[in-house]
């Protein structure tokens, strides 16, 4: 029979899995408490970073319907539960891991799909959602300007031809 404190911890972690759209599993062995606080601060409101027991995490992941983390749950583990943009959180973890080699990214889950450590790094290499949306909007705007130019090109050309004919008639009329 499960102890009430462990059951509550499992329920809390399962809720975090359900509420987040991504989770990144890390190994924090060798990091100081000060460094962990710095990591939590660097993730900001985009993600929460929690040190969890592997067995409780396995049970909570199964309860939440998250699969693919069991192989990575070895050694001291902590999970970054991402509620905001997963790219920003992955960038924050990658940058912190570069500055502090003791932090090792083991893998993760994005929208129910298991990710390897290499895939988390690829995710971190992507541009942010806002930049991608801005690029898409710019591309659409350029296409709209091209379409507007095509639609107005014929009328503008016709106006220039008519103006040239008018000038030609005026010059012929003045010469005669």
mmCIF file of C-alpha atoms in Angstrom:
data_model
loop_
_atom_site.group_PDB
_atom_site.id
_atom_site.type_symbol
_atom_site.label_atom_id
_atom_site.label_comp_id
_atom_site.label_asym_id
_atom_site.label_seq_id
_atom_site.Cartn_x
_atom_site.Cartn_y
_atom_site.Cartn_z
ATOM 1 C CA UNK A 1 0.000 0.000 0.000
ATOM 2 C CA UNK A 2 1.350 3.408 -0.996
ATOM 3 C CA UNK A 3 2.116 5.974 1.658
ATOM 4 C CA UNK A 4 -0.021 9.113 1.502
ATOM 5 C CA UNK A 5 2.962 11.427 0.988
ATOM 6 C CA UNK A 6 4.227 9.362 -1.942
ATOM 7 C CA UNK A 7 0.736 9.141 -3.440
ATOM 8 C CA UNK A 8 0.458 12.923 -3.205
ATOM 9 C CA UNK A 9 3.866 13.363 -4.848
ATOM 10 C CA UNK A 10 2.867 11.020 -7.689
ATOM 11 C CA UNK A 11 -0.400 12.900 -8.172
ATOM 12 C CA UNK A 12 1.456 16.234 -8.244
ATOM 13 C CA UNK A 13 3.988 15.037 -10.837
ATOM 14 C CA UNK A 14 1.199 13.439 -12.924
ATOM 15 C CA UNK A 15 -0.674 16.767 -12.889
ATOM 16 C CA UNK A 16 2.478 18.555 -14.029
ATOM 17 C CA UNK A 17 2.835 16.088 -16.904
ATOM 18 C CA UNK A 18 -0.794 16.689 -17.914
ATOM 19 C CA UNK A 19 -0.551 20.498 -17.665
ATOM 20 C CA UNK A 20 2.704 20.823 -19.595
ATOM 21 C CA UNK A 21 3.075 20.515 -23.342
ATOM 22 C CA UNK A 22 6.670 19.314 -23.007
ATOM 23 C CA UNK A 23 9.018 17.895 -20.392
ATOM 24 C CA UNK A 24 12.816 17.682 -20.519
ATOM 25 C CA UNK A 25 14.585 15.106 -18.379
ATOM 26 C CA UNK A 26 18.022 16.084 -17.059
ATOM 27 C CA UNK A 27 20.723 14.780 -14.771
ATOM 28 C CA UNK A 28 21.803 17.354 -12.226
ATOM 29 C CA UNK A 29 24.617 15.446 -10.469
ATOM 30 C CA UNK A 30 27.403 17.862 -9.552
ATOM 31 C CA UNK A 31 25.325 21.051 -9.569
ATOM 32 C CA UNK A 32 25.192 23.163 -6.451
ATOM 33 C CA UNK A 33 22.010 24.511 -4.926
ATOM 34 C CA UNK A 34 23.025 27.958 -6.144
ATOM 35 C CA UNK A 35 23.370 26.667 -9.703
ATOM 36 C CA UNK A 36 19.974 24.942 -9.514
ATOM 37 C CA UNK A 37 18.403 28.231 -8.368
ATOM 38 C CA UNK A 38 20.098 29.981 -11.277
ATOM 39 C CA UNK A 39 18.740 27.334 -13.664
ATOM 40 C CA UNK A 40 15.216 27.758 -12.305
ATOM 41 C CA UNK A 41 15.537 31.532 -12.702
ATOM 42 C CA UNK A 42 16.811 31.189 -16.267
ATOM 43 C CA UNK A 43 13.783 29.084 -17.197
ATOM 44 C CA UNK A 44 11.526 31.787 -15.760
ATOM 45 C CA UNK A 45 7.781 31.499 -16.164
ATOM 46 C CA UNK A 46 8.208 29.302 -19.218
ATOM 47 C CA UNK A 47 8.965 26.119 -17.258
ATOM 48 C CA UNK A 48 9.277 24.684 -13.773
ATOM 49 C CA UNK A 49 12.264 22.579 -12.782
ATOM 50 C CA UNK A 50 11.736 19.845 -10.228
ATOM 51 C CA UNK A 51 13.985 17.164 -8.759
ATOM 52 C CA UNK A 52 11.959 13.959 -8.623
ATOM 53 C CA UNK A 53 12.465 10.353 -7.646
ATOM 54 C CA UNK A 54 12.726 8.035 -10.636
ATOM 55 C CA UNK A 55 10.205 5.459 -9.404
ATOM 56 C CA UNK A 56 7.632 8.137 -8.580
ATOM 57 C CA UNK A 57 8.227 9.725 -11.982
ATOM 58 C CA UNK A 58 7.667 6.394 -13.748
ATOM 59 C CA UNK A 59 4.385 5.880 -11.918
ATOM 60 C CA UNK A 60 3.267 9.479 -12.534
ATOM 61 C CA UNK A 61 4.181 9.293 -16.224
ATOM 62 C CA UNK A 62 2.112 6.141 -16.633
ATOM 63 C CA UNK A 63 -0.821 7.780 -14.849
ATOM 64 C CA UNK A 64 -0.551 10.829 -17.124
ATOM 65 C CA UNK A 65 -0.228 8.686 -20.270
ATOM 66 C CA UNK A 66 3.348 9.800 -20.996
ATOM 67 C CA UNK A 67 5.594 7.133 -22.474
ATOM 68 C CA UNK A 68 9.229 6.987 -23.464
ATOM 69 C CA UNK A 69 10.922 8.268 -20.304
ATOM 70 C CA UNK A 70 11.571 4.935 -18.585
ATOM 71 C CA UNK A 71 14.893 4.300 -20.345
ATOM 72 C CA UNK A 72 16.260 7.702 -19.277
ATOM 73 C CA UNK A 73 15.204 7.459 -15.632
ATOM 74 C CA UNK A 74 18.522 6.271 -14.255
ATOM 75 C CA UNK A 75 20.640 8.170 -11.788
ATOM 76 C CA UNK A 76 19.680 11.488 -10.222
ATOM 77 C CA UNK A 77 16.972 13.033 -12.388
ATOM 78 C CA UNK A 78 15.177 16.336 -12.588
ATOM 79 C CA UNK A 79 12.455 17.371 -14.995
ATOM 80 C CA UNK A 80 11.753 20.726 -16.592
ATOM 81 C CA UNK A 81 7.977 20.866 -17.106
ATOM 82 C CA UNK A 82 7.400 23.307 -19.971
ATOM 83 C CA UNK A 83 4.122 25.191 -20.023
ATOM 84 C CA UNK A 84 5.159 27.906 -22.479
ATOM 85 C CA UNK A 85 7.211 27.767 -25.650
ATOM 86 C CA UNK A 86 9.216 24.487 -25.670
ATOM 87 C CA UNK A 87 11.885 26.031 -27.902
ATOM 88 C CA UNK A 88 12.691 28.753 -25.358
ATOM 89 C CA UNK A 89 12.883 26.233 -22.512
ATOM 90 C CA UNK A 90 15.126 23.928 -24.557
ATOM 91 C CA UNK A 91 17.369 26.901 -25.385
ATOM 92 C CA UNK A 92 17.559 27.841 -21.716
ATOM 93 C CA UNK A 93 18.530 24.310 -20.708
ATOM 94 C CA UNK A 94 21.051 23.992 -23.562
ATOM 95 C CA UNK A 95 22.691 27.320 -22.739
ATOM 96 C CA UNK A 96 22.842 26.479 -19.036
ATOM 97 C CA UNK A 97 24.341 23.060 -19.867
ATOM 98 C CA UNK A 98 27.036 24.771 -21.976
ATOM 99 C CA UNK A 99 27.955 27.027 -19.056
ATOM 100 C CA UNK A 100 27.634 24.204 -16.496
ATOM 101 C CA UNK A 101 28.715 20.861 -17.988
ATOM 102 C CA UNK A 102 27.418 19.011 -14.920
ATOM 103 C CA UNK A 103 23.867 19.429 -16.272
ATOM 104 C CA UNK A 104 23.186 16.631 -18.750
ATOM 105 C CA UNK A 105 20.070 16.580 -20.908
ATOM 106 C CA UNK A 106 18.853 12.979 -21.080
ATOM 107 C CA UNK A 107 15.749 13.321 -23.235
ATOM 108 C CA UNK A 108 12.199 14.475 -23.005
ATOM 109 C CA UNK A 109 8.643 14.431 -24.225
ATOM 110 C CA UNK A 110 6.984 16.902 -26.592
ATOM 111 C CA UNK A 111 3.218 16.667 -27.134
ATOM 112 C CA UNK A 112 3.222 13.009 -26.089
ATOM 113 C CA UNK A 113 6.171 12.035 -28.312
ATOM 114 C CA UNK A 114 9.430 10.880 -26.716
ATOM 115 C CA UNK A 115 12.551 12.886 -27.590
ATOM 116 C CA UNK A 116 16.194 11.902 -27.385
ATOM 117 C CA UNK A 117 18.840 14.283 -26.049
ATOM 118 C CA UNK A 118 19.884 15.074 -29.649
ATOM 119 C CA UNK A 119 16.281 15.946 -30.559
ATOM 120 C CA UNK A 120 16.027 18.272 -27.562
ATOM 121 C CA UNK A 121 19.195 19.998 -28.803
ATOM 122 C CA UNK A 122 17.686 20.295 -32.305
ATOM 123 C CA UNK A 123 14.581 21.791 -30.729
ATOM 124 C CA UNK A 124 16.796 24.334 -28.978
ATOM 125 C CA UNK A 125 18.389 25.251 -32.313
ATOM 126 C CA UNK A 126 15.018 26.270 -33.766
ATOM 127 C CA UNK A 127 14.035 29.911 -33.815
ATOM 128 C CA UNK A 128 11.376 31.029 -31.370
ATOM 129 C CA UNK A 129 7.688 30.860 -32.226
ATOM 130 C CA UNK A 130 7.458 34.627 -32.598
ATOM 131 C CA UNK A 131 10.342 34.739 -35.097
ATOM 132 C CA UNK A 132 8.841 31.910 -37.157
ATOM 133 C CA UNK A 133 5.432 33.627 -37.164
ATOM 134 C CA UNK A 134 7.051 36.912 -38.211
ATOM 135 C CA UNK A 135 8.857 35.179 -41.080
ATOM 136 C CA UNK A 136 5.622 33.545 -42.224
ATOM 137 C CA UNK A 137 3.802 36.889 -42.069
ATOM 138 C CA UNK A 138 6.598 38.555 -44.052
ATOM 139 C CA UNK A 139 6.435 35.854 -46.725
ATOM 140 C CA UNK A 140 2.647 36.252 -46.997
ATOM 141 C CA UNK A 141 2.977 40.030 -47.201
ATOM 142 C CA UNK A 142 5.530 39.716 -50.002
ATOM 143 C CA UNK A 143 3.195 37.424 -51.947
ATOM 144 C CA UNK A 144 0.341 39.917 -51.495
ATOM 145 C CA UNK A 145 2.531 42.751 -52.809
ATOM 146 C CA UNK A 146 3.505 40.605 -55.798
ATOM 147 C CA UNK A 147 -0.153 39.868 -56.524
ATOM 148 C CA UNK A 148 -1.081 43.547 -56.208
ATOM 149 C CA UNK A 149 1.736 44.465 -58.616
ATOM 150 C CA UNK A 150 0.550 41.875 -61.150
ATOM 151 C CA UNK A 151 -3.019 43.174 -60.967
ATOM 152 C CA UNK A 152 -1.988 46.820 -61.353
ATOM 153 C CA UNK A 153 0.770 46.265 -63.934
ATOM 154 C CA UNK A 154 -1.618 45.961 -66.901
ATOM 155 C CA UNK A 155 -3.577 49.089 -66.004
ATOM 156 C CA UNK A 156 -0.399 51.060 -65.379
ATOM 157 C CA UNK A 157 1.039 49.910 -68.706
ATOM 158 C CA UNK A 158 -2.201 50.833 -70.488
ATOM 159 C CA UNK A 159 -2.136 54.289 -68.873
ATOM 160 C CA UNK A 160 1.457 54.804 -70.060
ATOM 161 C CA UNK A 161 0.540 53.734 -73.620
ATOM 162 C CA UNK A 162 -2.462 56.088 -73.665
ATOM 163 C CA UNK A 163 -0.301 58.934 -72.342
ATOM 164 C CA UNK A 164 2.336 58.244 -75.036
ATOM 165 C CA UNK A 165 -0.356 58.283 -77.744
ATOM 166 C CA UNK A 166 -1.750 61.557 -76.391
ATOM 167 C CA UNK A 167 1.727 63.128 -76.394
ATOM 168 C CA UNK A 168 2.312 61.846 -79.937
ATOM 169 C CA UNK A 169 -0.971 63.342 -81.149
ATOM 170 C CA UNK A 170 -0.181 66.658 -79.467
ATOM 171 C CA UNK A 171 3.266 66.790 -81.072
ATOM 172 C CA UNK A 172 1.817 65.895 -84.502
ATOM 173 C CA UNK A 173 -0.910 68.512 -84.052
ATOM 174 C CA UNK A 174 1.663 71.172 -83.140
ATOM 175 C CA UNK A 175 3.904 70.240 -86.074
ATOM 176 C CA UNK A 176 1.062 70.510 -88.620
#
